[in-house]
């Protein structure tokens, strides 16, 4: 039986997403079974960049405008500097031949890692299944997460 | 013997508190034994809104004024916008019939989840037992937390 | 065989570092085997304050200027107020006879806790082995972390 890892990605920040996917990819290459759960701002990481927020009213419209999805639009938790920080980090990653987040997401998917959106925050933010990238798996609730985590050796909340 | 979960809530932000209580409630309804530890800014989540910071000096006075307790005063980790963000999230939660944080805290308590304040940061912030909501359990130190976590399957730091 | 704890310190903020080292010290005094992994901004916590960022180009120069290392230069995740917040916390810690972070790092090291820098983010930020305090152990990759975590009962991401 495979060793198991679960990762909740709550944060929608580039640096935390890089940490999460780096751990996920490394664990999967070590033949561990990895499940990632994306909740709250973390949903942005697996949203299509053109994926729009559904639902009526000005609040969801504001969410749509401000809380832009897509892995290439993420901010840094520190030194974001209006987008200069993320640009710099991406450049430095390229300099040391590290794959970018978009490639890491594809690699993660190809390694068989499950990428599950949290159904509760998905509903809260007016997202539906068309909002997510094709690599994302069908959304699920906290009970599914807890079942997985209860059988895993490593459980992280990022 | 019950499966066990521990959650450290370090953050005093509304979105992270919602995640923590959602996991706690779901785990408790799945018949898991859940223990929550509130430390640093997380103490604000289980503080009375009128609960004042104790101790002398201008620093504790500043803490009292700025670091306002009470689950209804929490900010968002993103898009706080001077309180507009939390108001919007609360409204969206109401729209999808999700209970508010105050109700979630009561439900969590009723499900038998322990809610323990960290005694070290409680002292640091000049709080005493009168500072907390009635649902909170007596505070404890890091050793109590580690004992619990060492016997739990799922340990999260939020 | 000893109970095991791993702590990833991703954050470079004073309050989160205090939480991480408080847990590490308490666990080590309870005779648990503790391993700490410092990644991304967390690398700043075990950097020499005079340790400079290596590498050419204006981006690493900016990182060097802005992302200053050393445990005495850390910010707070809340109420940083241009350095007033960290100063206040340090003063309040002194008032209740709590050791400062620098002392906690020394105590942690003396208790035999391993302090490992993440080699990937070390490279990304242009740091080398001379960048770190003498208490730090040689850097390692995510696979070493996952091996440790897979055999630990408590795994935290802070």
Coordinates of C-alpha atoms in Angstrom, one line a residue:
Chain A
X1 CA 0.0 0.0 0.0
X2 CA 1.3 3.4 -1.0
X3 CA 2.2 6.1 1.6
X4 CA -0.2 8.9 1.4
X5 CA 0.0 12.7 1.4
X6 CA -2.7 15.4 1.5
X7 CA -2.2 19.1 0.9
X8 CA -4.8 21.7 1.5
X9 CA -4.0 24.8 -0.5
X10 CA -5.9 27.6 1.1
X11 CA -3.6 30.4 -0.1
X12 CA -3.8 31.9 -3.6
X13 CA -0.3 33.3 -3.4
X14 CA 2.3 32.3 -5.9
X15 CA 5.0 31.5 -3.4
X16 CA 2.8 29.2 -1.3
X17 CA 1.4 27.5 -4.5
X18 CA 5.0 26.8 -5.6
X19 CA 5.8 25.2 -2.2
X20 CA 2.6 23.1 -2.4
X21 CA 3.3 21.8 -6.0
X22 CA 7.0 21.2 -5.3
X23 CA 6.0 19.0 -2.3
X24 CA 3.3 17.3 -4.4
X25 CA 5.6 16.6 -7.3
X26 CA 8.4 15.3 -5.1
X27 CA 6.1 13.0 -3.1
X28 CA 4.5 11.6 -6.3
X29 CA 7.9 10.8 -7.8
X30 CA 8.7 9.0 -4.5
X31 CA 5.6 6.9 -5.3
X32 CA 3.4 8.4 -2.7
X33 CA -0.3 8.9 -3.3
X34 CA -0.9 12.6 -3.2
X35 CA -4.2 14.4 -3.0
X36 CA -4.5 18.2 -3.2
X37 CA -7.5 20.2 -1.9
X38 CA -8.0 23.7 -3.1
X39 CA -10.1 26.0 -1.0
X40 CA -10.8 29.7 -0.7
X41 CA -8.1 31.8 -2.4
X42 CA -6.4 28.5 -3.4
X43 CA -9.2 27.9 -5.9
X44 CA -7.6 30.7 -8.0
X45 CA -4.6 28.5 -8.6
X46 CA -6.7 25.9 -10.6
X47 CA -9.1 28.4 -12.2
X48 CA -8.9 29.2 -15.9
X49 CA -7.5 32.6 -16.4
X50 CA -10.5 33.4 -18.5
X51 CA -12.9 31.6 -16.1
X52 CA -15.5 34.0 -14.8
X53 CA -17.3 34.1 -11.6
X54 CA -21.0 33.1 -12.0
X55 CA -24.0 34.5 -10.2
X56 CA -25.8 37.7 -10.1
X57 CA -25.3 40.9 -8.2
X58 CA -22.6 43.5 -7.8
X59 CA -20.7 41.4 -5.1
X60 CA -20.0 38.5 -7.5
X61 CA -19.1 41.1 -10.1
X62 CA -16.6 42.7 -7.7
X63 CA -15.2 39.2 -6.9
X64 CA -14.9 38.6 -10.6
X65 CA -13.0 41.8 -11.2
X66 CA -10.7 41.7 -8.2
X67 CA -10.2 38.0 -7.4
X68 CA -8.9 37.1 -10.8
X69 CA -8.2 33.4 -11.4
X70 CA -5.4 31.6 -13.2
X71 CA -2.0 30.5 -12.1
X72 CA -0.3 33.2 -14.0
X73 CA -2.1 36.0 -12.1
X74 CA -1.1 35.0 -8.5
X75 CA 0.5 37.5 -6.2
X76 CA 3.4 37.0 -3.7
X77 CA 2.7 36.9 0.0
X78 CA 5.7 39.3 0.4
X79 CA 7.2 41.9 -1.9
X80 CA 4.4 41.7 -4.4
X81 CA 5.1 45.3 -5.5
X82 CA 2.2 45.5 -7.9
X83 CA 3.3 42.4 -9.8
X84 CA 7.1 43.2 -10.0
X85 CA 7.8 40.6 -7.2
X86 CA 6.0 37.7 -9.0
X87 CA 7.7 38.7 -12.3
X88 CA 11.1 38.6 -10.6
X89 CA 10.5 35.2 -8.9
X90 CA 9.4 33.8 -12.3
X91 CA 12.6 35.2 -13.9
X92 CA 14.8 33.8 -11.1
X93 CA 13.1 30.4 -11.5
X94 CA 13.9 30.4 -15.2
X95 CA 17.5 31.3 -14.4
X96 CA 17.9 28.1 -12.4
X97 CA 15.9 26.0 -14.8
X98 CA 13.0 25.5 -12.4
X99 CA 9.7 24.8 -14.2
X100 CA 7.1 27.6 -13.9
X101 CA 3.9 27.0 -11.9
X102 CA 1.8 26.3 -15.0
X103 CA 4.2 23.5 -16.0
X104 CA 4.3 22.2 -12.4
X105 CA 0.5 21.9 -12.4
X106 CA 0.7 19.9 -15.7
X107 CA 3.5 17.6 -14.2
X108 CA 1.5 17.1 -11.0
X109 CA -1.6 16.1 -13.0
X110 CA 0.5 13.7 -15.2
X111 CA 1.9 12.1 -12.1
X112 CA -1.6 11.2 -11.1
X113 CA -2.0 13.6 -8.2
X114 CA -5.7 14.4 -7.5
X115 CA -6.6 18.1 -7.6
X116 CA -9.9 18.6 -5.8
X117 CA -11.7 21.9 -5.4
X118 CA -13.6 22.5 -2.2
X119 CA -17.3 22.5 -3.1
X120 CA -18.3 24.9 -0.3
X121 CA -16.0 27.8 -1.2
X122 CA -16.6 27.1 -4.9
X123 CA -20.3 27.8 -4.3
X124 CA -19.4 30.8 -2.1
X125 CA -17.3 32.4 -4.8
X126 CA -19.8 31.7 -7.6
X127 CA -17.6 29.2 -9.5
X128 CA -18.8 26.2 -11.4
X129 CA -17.1 23.3 -13.1
X130 CA -16.4 25.4 -16.2
X131 CA -14.3 27.8 -14.1
X132 CA -11.5 25.3 -13.6
X133 CA -8.6 24.1 -15.7
X134 CA -9.0 20.7 -17.4
X135 CA -6.4 19.2 -15.0
X136 CA -8.7 19.8 -12.0
X137 CA -10.8 16.8 -10.7
X138 CA -14.5 17.1 -9.7
X139 CA -15.0 19.2 -6.5
X140 CA -15.7 17.6 -3.1
X141 CA -16.6 18.6 0.5
X142 CA -14.7 18.6 3.7
X143 CA -15.8 15.0 4.6
X144 CA -14.0 13.6 1.5
X145 CA -10.9 15.6 2.6
X146 CA -11.0 14.3 6.1
X147 CA -11.4 10.7 4.9
X148 CA -8.3 11.0 2.8
X149 CA -6.3 12.8 5.5
X150 CA -7.3 10.2 8.1
X151 CA -5.5 7.6 6.0
X152 CA -2.5 9.7 5.1
X153 CA 0.8 10.0 7.0
X154 CA 1.5 13.6 5.9
X155 CA -1.2 16.2 6.0
X156 CA -0.3 19.8 5.3
X157 CA -2.4 23.0 5.3
X158 CA -0.7 25.7 3.2
Chain B
X1 CA -11.1 4.4 19.9
X2 CA -12.0 7.6 18.0
X3 CA -9.9 9.0 15.2
X4 CA -8.4 12.3 16.4
X5 CA -7.8 15.7 14.8
X6 CA -6.0 18.7 16.1
X7 CA -6.1 22.2 14.6
X8 CA -3.9 25.1 15.7
X9 CA -5.5 28.3 14.7
X10 CA -2.7 30.9 14.7
X11 CA -4.4 33.3 12.3
X12 CA -7.0 35.8 13.4
X13 CA -8.4 36.2 9.9
X14 CA -12.0 35.5 9.1
X15 CA -11.3 33.3 6.0
X16 CA -8.8 31.1 7.9
X17 CA -11.2 30.8 10.9
X18 CA -14.0 29.7 8.6
X19 CA -11.7 27.0 7.2
X20 CA -10.7 25.8 10.6
X21 CA -14.2 25.6 12.0
X22 CA -15.6 24.0 8.8
X23 CA -13.0 21.2 9.2
X24 CA -13.6 21.0 12.9
X25 CA -17.4 20.7 12.5
X26 CA -17.2 18.2 9.7
X27 CA -14.7 16.0 11.6
X28 CA -16.8 16.1 14.7
X29 CA -19.9 15.0 12.8
X30 CA -17.8 12.2 11.4
X31 CA -17.4 11.1 15.0
X32 CA -13.7 12.2 15.2
X33 CA -12.4 13.7 18.4
X34 CA -11.3 17.3 17.5
X35 CA -9.2 19.6 19.6
X36 CA -8.6 23.2 18.6
X37 CA -5.7 25.3 19.9
X38 CA -5.9 29.1 19.5
X39 CA -2.6 31.0 19.6
X40 CA -1.4 34.5 18.8
X41 CA -3.9 36.3 16.5
X42 CA -6.1 33.2 16.6
X43 CA -7.0 34.1 20.2
X44 CA -9.1 36.9 18.8
X45 CA -11.5 34.4 17.4
X46 CA -12.5 33.1 20.8
X47 CA -12.3 36.5 22.6
X48 CA -15.4 38.3 23.8
X49 CA -15.9 41.3 21.6
X50 CA -16.1 43.4 24.7
X51 CA -13.2 41.5 26.4
X52 CA -10.4 43.9 27.1
X53 CA -6.7 43.4 27.2
X54 CA -5.4 43.5 30.8
X55 CA -2.1 44.8 32.1
X56 CA -0.6 48.2 32.4
X57 CA 1.3 50.4 30.1
X58 CA 0.7 52.0 26.7
X59 CA 1.7 48.9 24.8
X60 CA -1.2 46.8 26.1
X61 CA -3.4 49.8 25.7
X62 CA -2.4 49.9 22.0
X63 CA -2.9 46.2 21.7
X64 CA -6.4 46.7 23.2
X65 CA -7.3 49.4 20.8
X66 CA -5.9 47.8 17.6
X67 CA -6.1 44.1 18.2
X68 CA -9.8 44.0 18.8
X69 CA -11.2 40.6 19.8
X70 CA -14.4 38.9 18.9
X71 CA -15.4 36.7 16.0
X72 CA -17.4 39.5 14.3
X73 CA -14.4 41.8 14.1
X74 CA -12.1 39.6 12.1
X75 CA -10.5 40.8 8.9
X76 CA -9.9 38.9 5.6
X77 CA -6.4 37.8 4.7
X78 CA -7.1 39.2 1.2
X79 CA -9.4 41.9 -0.1
X80 CA -10.2 43.2 3.4
X81 CA -10.9 46.7 2.0
X82 CA -11.4 48.3 5.3
X83 CA -14.1 45.8 6.3
X84 CA -16.0 45.7 3.0
X85 CA -14.5 42.3 2.2
X86 CA -15.6 40.6 5.4
X87 CA -19.1 42.1 5.0
X88 CA -19.3 40.7 1.5
X89 CA -18.2 37.3 2.5
X90 CA -20.7 37.2 5.3
X91 CA -23.5 38.3 2.9
X92 CA -22.4 35.6 0.3
X93 CA -22.4 33.0 3.1
X94 CA -26.0 34.0 4.0
X95 CA -27.0 33.8 0.4
X96 CA -26.0 30.1 0.2
X97 CA -27.4 29.4 3.7
X98 CA -24.0 28.8 5.3
X99 CA -23.9 29.5 9.0
X100 CA -21.9 32.5 10.1
X101 CA -18.7 32.1 12.2
X102 CA -20.5 32.9 15.5
X103 CA -23.0 30.1 14.8
X104 CA -20.2 27.8 13.7
X105 CA -18.4 28.4 17.0
X106 CA -21.5 27.5 19.0
X107 CA -22.1 24.3 16.8
X108 CA -18.4 23.3 17.3
X109 CA -18.8 23.6 21.1
X110 CA -22.1 21.7 21.1
X111 CA -20.4 18.9 19.1
X112 CA -17.9 18.5 22.0
X113 CA -14.9 20.0 20.3
X114 CA -12.3 21.3 22.8
X115 CA -11.3 25.0 22.2
X116 CA -8.1 25.7 24.1
X117 CA -6.3 29.0 24.3
X118 CA -2.5 29.0 24.3
X119 CA -1.4 30.1 27.7
X120 CA 1.9 31.7 26.6
X121 CA 0.4 34.0 24.0
X122 CA -2.6 34.7 26.3
X123 CA -0.1 36.1 28.8
X124 CA 1.9 37.9 26.1
X125 CA -1.3 39.7 25.0
X126 CA -2.5 40.5 28.5
X127 CA -5.6 38.4 28.3
X128 CA -7.1 36.4 31.2
X129 CA -10.0 33.9 31.5
X130 CA -12.6 36.6 31.5
X131 CA -11.4 37.7 28.0
X132 CA -12.8 34.6 26.3
X133 CA -16.3 33.5 25.2
X134 CA -18.0 30.9 27.4
X135 CA -17.5 28.2 24.8
X136 CA -13.7 28.4 25.3
X137 CA -12.1 25.7 27.5
X138 CA -9.3 26.5 30.0
X139 CA -6.0 27.5 28.4
X140 CA -3.0 25.2 28.2
X141 CA 0.6 25.2 27.0
X142 CA 2.4 23.7 24.0
X143 CA 3.1 20.4 25.9
X144 CA -0.6 19.7 26.1
X145 CA -1.0 20.5 22.4
X146 CA 1.9 18.2 21.5
X147 CA 0.5 15.3 23.6
X148 CA -2.8 15.6 21.8
X149 CA -1.2 15.9 18.3
X150 CA 1.1 13.0 19.0
X151 CA -2.0 10.8 19.3
X152 CA -3.9 12.3 16.4
X153 CA -4.0 11.2 12.8
X154 CA -4.7 14.7 11.4
X155 CA -2.7 17.7 12.6
X156 CA -3.2 21.1 10.9
X157 CA -1.6 24.5 11.5
X158 CA -3.8 27.2 10.1
Chain C
X1 CA 12.1 4.8 19.3
X2 CA 11.4 8.5 19.7
X3 CA 8.3 10.2 18.6
X4 CA 9.0 12.5 15.7
X5 CA 7.9 16.0 14.7
X6 CA 8.6 17.9 11.5
X7 CA 8.0 21.7 11.0
X8 CA 8.2 23.5 7.7
X9 CA 8.8 27.2 8.3
X10 CA 7.8 28.9 5.1
X11 CA 7.0 32.2 6.7
X12 CA 9.6 34.8 7.5
X13 CA 7.4 36.6 10.0
X14 CA 8.4 37.0 13.6
X15 CA 5.2 35.8 15.1
X16 CA 5.1 32.6 13.0
X17 CA 8.8 31.9 13.8
X18 CA 8.1 32.3 17.5
X19 CA 5.2 29.7 17.2
X20 CA 7.5 27.3 15.3
X21 CA 10.4 27.5 17.7
X22 CA 8.1 27.3 20.7
X23 CA 6.6 24.1 19.4
X24 CA 10.1 22.8 18.5
X25 CA 11.6 23.5 21.9
X26 CA 8.7 22.1 23.8
X27 CA 8.7 18.9 21.6
X28 CA 12.5 18.5 22.1
X29 CA 12.2 18.8 25.8
X30 CA 9.5 16.1 25.7
X31 CA 12.1 13.9 24.1
X32 CA 10.7 14.0 20.7
X33 CA 13.0 14.1 17.6
X34 CA 12.3 17.4 15.9
X35 CA 13.4 18.4 12.4
X36 CA 12.8 22.0 11.1
X37 CA 12.8 22.8 7.4
X38 CA 13.2 26.4 6.3
X39 CA 12.0 27.4 2.9
X40 CA 11.2 30.6 1.0
X41 CA 10.9 33.6 3.4
X42 CA 11.5 31.2 6.3
X43 CA 15.2 31.1 5.2
X44 CA 15.5 34.6 6.5
X45 CA 15.0 33.3 10.1
X46 CA 18.3 31.3 9.9
X47 CA 20.2 33.7 7.8
X48 CA 23.1 35.8 9.2
X49 CA 22.0 39.4 9.5
X50 CA 25.1 40.3 7.6
X51 CA 24.7 37.4 5.2
X52 CA 24.4 38.8 1.7
X53 CA 22.6 37.4 -1.3
X54 CA 24.9 36.0 -3.9
X55 CA 24.6 36.2 -7.7
X56 CA 24.7 38.8 -10.3
X57 CA 22.1 41.2 -11.6
X58 CA 19.8 43.8 -10.3
X59 CA 17.1 41.4 -9.2
X60 CA 19.4 39.6 -6.6
X61 CA 20.6 43.0 -5.6
X62 CA 17.0 44.1 -4.9
X63 CA 16.4 40.8 -3.0
X64 CA 19.5 41.6 -1.0
X65 CA 18.3 45.1 -0.1
X66 CA 14.7 44.3 0.5
X67 CA 14.6 40.7 1.8
X68 CA 17.0 41.3 4.6
X69 CA 18.0 38.2 6.6
X70 CA 18.6 37.7 10.3
X71 CA 16.2 36.8 13.1
X72 CA 16.3 40.3 14.5
X73 CA 14.9 41.8 11.3
X74 CA 11.7 39.9 10.9
X75 CA 8.3 41.6 10.5
X76 CA 5.0 40.7 12.1
X77 CA 2.2 39.2 10.0
X78 CA -0.1 41.7 11.6
X79 CA 0.4 45.2 13.0
X80 CA 4.0 45.5 11.8
X81 CA 3.7 49.3 11.7
X82 CA 7.1 49.9 10.2
X83 CA 8.9 47.9 12.9
X84 CA 7.0 49.2 16.0
X85 CA 4.9 46.0 16.2
X86 CA 7.9 43.6 16.4
X87 CA 9.6 46.0 18.9
X88 CA 6.5 45.9 21.1
X89 CA 6.2 42.1 20.9
X90 CA 9.9 41.7 21.9
X91 CA 9.3 44.1 24.8
X92 CA 6.2 42.2 26.0
X93 CA 8.1 39.0 25.7
X94 CA 10.8 40.4 27.9
X95 CA 8.2 41.6 30.4
X96 CA 7.0 38.0 30.9
X97 CA 10.6 36.6 30.9
X98 CA 10.1 34.8 27.6
X99 CA 13.4 34.2 25.7
X100 CA 13.8 36.2 22.5
X101 CA 13.9 34.5 19.1
X102 CA 17.7 34.6 18.9
X103 CA 17.9 32.8 22.2
X104 CA 15.2 30.3 21.2
X105 CA 17.2 29.4 18.1
X106 CA 20.3 28.7 20.2
X107 CA 18.2 26.6 22.7
X108 CA 16.6 24.7 19.8
X109 CA 20.1 23.9 18.4
X110 CA 21.4 22.9 21.8
X111 CA 18.4 20.5 22.2
X112 CA 19.6 18.7 19.1
X113 CA 16.8 19.9 16.7
X114 CA 17.9 19.7 13.1
X115 CA 17.5 23.0 11.2
X116 CA 17.6 22.4 7.5
X117 CA 17.4 25.0 4.7
X118 CA 15.5 24.1 1.5
X119 CA 18.1 23.8 -1.2
X120 CA 15.7 24.8 -4.0
X121 CA 14.7 28.2 -2.5
X122 CA 18.2 28.7 -1.3
X123 CA 19.4 28.6 -4.9
X124 CA 16.4 30.7 -6.0
X125 CA 17.3 33.5 -3.6
X126 CA 21.0 33.4 -4.3
X127 CA 22.0 32.2 -0.9
X128 CA 24.9 29.8 -0.1
X129 CA 26.2 28.0 3.0
X130 CA 28.0 31.2 4.2
X131 CA 24.6 32.9 4.3
X132 CA 23.4 31.0 7.3
X133 CA 23.9 31.1 11.0
X134 CA 26.3 28.4 12.5
X135 CA 23.4 26.6 14.1
X136 CA 21.9 25.8 10.7
X137 CA 22.5 22.3 9.3
X138 CA 23.4 21.5 5.7
X139 CA 20.6 22.2 3.2
X140 CA 18.5 19.5 1.7
X141 CA 15.7 19.0 -0.9
X142 CA 12.0 18.2 -0.6
X143 CA 12.7 14.4 -0.8
X144 CA 14.6 14.5 2.5
X145 CA 11.8 16.5 4.1
X146 CA 9.2 14.0 2.8
X147 CA 11.2 11.0 4.1
X148 CA 11.3 12.6 7.5
X149 CA 7.7 13.6 7.5
X150 CA 6.6 10.1 6.4
X151 CA 8.0 8.7 9.6
X152 CA 6.8 11.5 11.9
X153 CA 3.6 11.7 13.9
X154 CA 3.3 15.4 13.8
X155 CA 3.9 17.4 10.6
X156 CA 3.2 21.1 10.5
X157 CA 3.5 23.7 7.8
X158 CA 3.9 27.2 9.3

